[in-house]
PDB file of C-alpha atoms in Angstrom:
ATOM      1  CA  MET A 362     -55.394  17.394 103.246  1.00  0.00           C
ATOM      2  CA  ALA A 363     -55.470  21.055 102.223  1.00  0.00           C
ATOM      3  CA  SER A 364     -52.084  22.603 101.556  1.00  0.00           C
ATOM      4  CA  VAL A 365     -51.294  26.101 102.756  1.00  0.00           C
ATOM      5  CA  GLY A 366     -48.232  26.340 100.500  1.00  0.00           C
ATOM      6  CA  LEU A 367     -48.031  25.299  96.876  1.00  0.00           C
ATOM      7  CA  ASN A 368     -50.793  23.842  94.722  1.00  0.00           C
ATOM      8  CA  GLU A 369     -50.217  20.695  92.638  1.00  0.00           C
ATOM      9  CA  ARG A 370     -49.117  22.539  89.500  1.00  0.00           C
ATOM     10  CA  GLU A 371     -46.747  24.767  91.463  1.00  0.00           C
ATOM     11  CA  GLN A 372     -45.285  21.724  93.227  1.00  0.00           C
ATOM     12  CA  ALA A 373     -44.729  19.935  89.919  1.00  0.00           C
ATOM     13  CA  GLY A 374     -43.127  23.016  88.372  1.00  0.00           C
ATOM     14  CA  CYS A 375     -40.942  23.718  91.408  1.00  0.00           C
ATOM     15  CA  ARG A 376     -39.871  20.067  91.456  1.00  0.00           C
ATOM     16  CA  GLN A 377     -38.722  20.358  87.821  1.00  0.00           C
ATOM     17  CA  LEU A 378     -37.015  23.673  88.497  1.00  0.00           C
ATOM     18  CA  LEU A 379     -35.213  22.400  91.612  1.00  0.00           C
ATOM     19  CA  GLU A 380     -33.764  19.512  89.577  1.00  0.00           C
ATOM     20  CA  PHE A 381     -31.533  22.125  87.883  1.00  0.00           C
ATOM     21  CA  LEU A 382     -29.763  22.813  91.211  1.00  0.00           C
ATOM     22  CA  GLU A 383     -26.568  20.981  92.146  1.00  0.00           C
ATOM     23  CA  THR A 384     -26.963  18.559  95.076  1.00  0.00           C
ATOM     24  CA  GLN A 385     -24.939  20.780  97.420  1.00  0.00           C
ATOM     25  CA  GLU A 386     -27.094  23.816  96.530  1.00  0.00           C
ATOM     26  CA  LEU A 387     -30.241  21.753  97.042  1.00  0.00           C
ATOM     27  CA  MET A 388     -29.138  20.665 100.513  1.00  0.00           C
ATOM     28  CA  ALA A 389     -28.252  24.266 101.431  1.00  0.00           C
ATOM     29  CA  LEU A 390     -31.677  25.430 100.230  1.00  0.00           C
ATOM     30  CA  THR A 391     -33.326  22.701 102.324  1.00  0.00           C
ATOM     31  CA  ASP A 392     -31.433  23.969 105.378  1.00  0.00           C
ATOM     32  CA  THR A 393     -32.625  27.513 104.687  1.00  0.00           C
ATOM     33  CA  VAL A 394     -36.269  26.618 104.028  1.00  0.00           C
ATOM     34  CA  THR A 395     -36.560  24.281 107.033  1.00  0.00           C
ATOM     35  CA  ASN A 396     -34.328  26.258 109.435  1.00  0.00           C
ATOM     36  CA  ARG A 397     -32.026  23.209 109.539  1.00  0.00           C
ATOM     37  CA  LEU A 398     -34.742  21.089 111.150  1.00  0.00           C
ATOM     38  CA  VAL A 399     -34.934  18.544 108.309  1.00  0.00           C
ATOM     39  CA  HIS A 400     -31.902  16.519 107.225  1.00  0.00           C
ATOM     40  CA  PRO A 401     -32.597  14.846 103.865  1.00  0.00           C
ATOM     41  CA  GLU A 402     -30.698  11.728 102.832  1.00  0.00           C
ATOM     42  CA  ASN A 403     -30.849  12.426  99.092  1.00  0.00           C
ATOM     43  CA  ARG A 404     -31.949  14.899  96.399  1.00  0.00           C
ATOM     44  CA  GLN A 405     -35.552  13.656  96.296  1.00  0.00           C
ATOM     45  CA  GLU A 406     -35.989  14.036 100.055  1.00  0.00           C
ATOM     46  CA  ALA A 407     -34.460  17.514  99.851  1.00  0.00           C
ATOM     47  CA  ILE A 408     -36.852  18.562  97.079  1.00  0.00           C
ATOM     48  CA  HIS A 409     -39.799  17.106  98.993  1.00  0.00           C
ATOM     49  CA  ALA A 410     -38.841  19.036 102.143  1.00  0.00           C
ATOM     50  CA  ILE A 411     -38.421  22.276 100.183  1.00  0.00           C
ATOM     51  CA  LEU A 412     -41.870  21.865  98.604  1.00  0.00           C
ATOM     52  CA  VAL A 413     -43.561  20.982 101.903  1.00  0.00           C
ATOM     53  CA  TYR A 414     -42.047  23.841 103.902  1.00  0.00           C
ATOM     54  CA  SER A 415     -42.256  26.605 101.266  1.00  0.00           C
ATOM     55  CA  GLN A 416     -45.106  29.029 101.897  1.00  0.00           C
ATOM     56  CA  SER A 417     -45.472  30.212  98.293  1.00  0.00           C
ATOM     57  CA  VAL A 418     -43.873  30.105  94.856  1.00  0.00           C
ATOM     58  CA  GLU A 419     -42.749  33.698  95.256  1.00  0.00           C
ATOM     59  CA  GLU A 420     -41.119  32.978  98.625  1.00  0.00           C
ATOM     60  CA  LEU A 421     -39.258  29.968  97.224  1.00  0.00           C
ATOM     61  CA  LEU A 422     -38.106  31.475  93.934  1.00  0.00           C
ATOM     62  CA  ARG A 423     -36.969  34.751  95.516  1.00  0.00           C
ATOM     63  CA  ARG A 424     -34.492  32.940  97.741  1.00  0.00           C
ATOM     64  CA  ARG A 425     -30.873  33.796  97.066  1.00  0.00           C
ATOM     65  CA  LYS A 426     -29.994  30.136  96.548  1.00  0.00           C
ATOM     66  CA  VAL A 427     -32.450  29.876  93.635  1.00  0.00           C
ATOM     67  CA  TYR A 428     -30.301  31.702  91.120  1.00  0.00           C
ATOM     68  CA  ARG A 429     -31.637  33.743  88.217  1.00  0.00           C
ATOM     69  CA  GLU A 430     -29.802  31.373  85.857  1.00  0.00           C
ATOM     70  CA  ILE A 431     -31.689  28.372  87.274  1.00  0.00           C
ATOM     71  CA  ILE A 432     -35.059  30.016  86.627  1.00  0.00           C
ATOM     72  CA  PHE A 433     -33.874  31.025  83.146  1.00  0.00           C
ATOM     73  CA  LYS A 434     -32.790  27.435  82.361  1.00  0.00           C
ATOM     74  CA  TYR A 435     -36.148  26.105  83.574  1.00  0.00           C
ATOM     75  CA  LEU A 436     -38.073  28.513  81.337  1.00  0.00           C
ATOM     76  CA  ALA A 437     -35.846  27.643  78.367  1.00  0.00           C
ATOM     77  CA  ALA A 438     -36.433  23.919  78.980  1.00  0.00           C
ATOM     78  CA  GLN A 439     -40.194  24.593  78.933  1.00  0.00           C
ATOM     79  CA  GLY A 440     -39.843  26.378  75.579  1.00  0.00           C
ATOM     80  CA  ILE A 441     -40.669  29.785  77.038  1.00  0.00           C
ATOM     81  CA  PRO A 442     -38.540  32.488  75.425  1.00  0.00           C
ATOM     82  CA  VAL A 443     -37.287  35.250  77.716  1.00  0.00           C
ATOM     83  CA  PRO A 444     -34.428  37.685  77.113  1.00  0.00           C
ATOM     84  CA  PRO A 445     -31.179  36.376  78.671  1.00  0.00           C
ATOM     85  CA  SER A 446     -30.672  39.735  80.394  1.00  0.00           C
ATOM     86  CA  SER A 447     -34.028  39.518  82.241  1.00  0.00           C
ATOM     87  CA  GLU A 448     -33.975  40.368  85.933  1.00  0.00           C
ATOM     88  CA  LYS A 449     -34.843  37.650  88.426  1.00  0.00           C
ATOM     89  CA  GLN A 450     -38.231  39.159  89.366  1.00  0.00           C
ATOM     90  CA  LEU A 451     -39.310  39.212  85.701  1.00  0.00           C
ATOM     91  CA  LEU A 452     -38.352  35.530  85.395  1.00  0.00           C
ATOM     92  CA  ILE A 453     -40.296  34.697  88.572  1.00  0.00           C
ATOM     93  CA  ASP A 454     -43.343  36.528  87.211  1.00  0.00           C
ATOM     94  CA  ARG A 455     -43.057  34.610  83.928  1.00  0.00           C
ATOM     95  CA  VAL A 456     -42.846  31.265  85.767  1.00  0.00           C
ATOM     96  CA  LYS A 457     -45.932  32.117  87.838  1.00  0.00           C
ATOM     97  CA  GLN A 458     -47.794  33.197  84.701  1.00  0.00           C
ATOM     98  CA  TYR A 459     -46.823  29.958  82.933  1.00  0.00           C
ATOM     99  CA  TRP A 460     -48.054  27.834  85.830  1.00  0.00           C
ATOM    100  CA  SER A 461     -51.329  29.730  86.108  1.00  0.00           C
ATOM    101  CA  GLU A 462     -51.875  29.249  82.364  1.00  0.00           C
ATOM    102  CA  GLN A 463     -51.262  25.536  82.876  1.00  0.00           C
ATOM    103  CA  LEU A 464     -54.063  25.517  85.439  1.00  0.00           C
ATOM    104  CA  GLY A 465     -56.343  27.506  83.169  1.00  0.00           C
ATOM    105  CA  THR A 466     -56.920  30.067  85.915  1.00  0.00           C
ATOM    106  CA  ARG A 467     -55.308  32.958  84.096  1.00  0.00           C
ATOM    107  CA  THR A 468     -58.182  33.380  81.646  1.00  0.00           C
ATOM    108  CA  VAL A 469     -60.847  33.074  84.321  1.00  0.00           C
ATOM    109  CA  GLU A 470     -59.101  35.622  86.546  1.00  0.00           C
ATOM    110  CA  SER A 471     -58.552  38.145  83.774  1.00  0.00           C
ATOM    111  CA  GLU A 472     -62.163  37.865  82.600  1.00  0.00           C
ATOM    112  CA  GLY A 473     -63.504  38.165  86.132  1.00  0.00           C
ATOM    113  CA  ARG A 474     -61.473  41.288  86.879  1.00  0.00           C
ATOM    114  CA  LYS A 475     -62.442  43.379  83.859  1.00  0.00           C
ATOM    115  CA  PRO A 476     -64.519  46.280  85.162  1.00  0.00           C
ATOM    116  CA  HIS A 477     -66.122  46.777  81.775  1.00  0.00           C
ATOM    117  CA  ALA A 478     -66.203  43.643  79.671  1.00  0.00           C
ATOM    118  CA  GLU A 479     -66.321  44.043  75.945  1.00  0.00           C
ATOM    119  CA  VAL A 480     -69.732  43.381  74.501  1.00  0.00           C
ATOM    120  CA  SER A 481     -69.824  42.371  70.885  1.00  0.00           C
ATOM    121  CA  ALA A 482     -73.064  43.046  69.138  1.00  0.00           C
ATOM    122  CA  ALA A 483     -73.784  40.423  66.527  1.00  0.00           C
ATOM    123  CA  PHE A 484     -76.693  42.401  65.136  1.00  0.00           C
TER     124      PHE A 484
END
């Protein structure tokens, strides 16, 4: 079944990131994402609903209930250094970059988009 929302790597990363939220915050985020149509029984159901009903990583991470500090803590836990004073959008961009590197798509995309690729002459 093809997913319109998040790919596997994004789902795994978002799942880890959402674990940093308190249960009450997680339930409130579920209400927001699902327009109060889904009523999870526990944290895992809440996370599942958030992942299923989120349209994109950007849309999920930009939500007010996903605090800048949560994204910062996630990046720190992954060993990704970012300045503590970083704005939320910079942290979101760094998370997306990290996940695309995990997929190996970052290199392919950057090589495919170079209008004039460097040619090294070995002779």
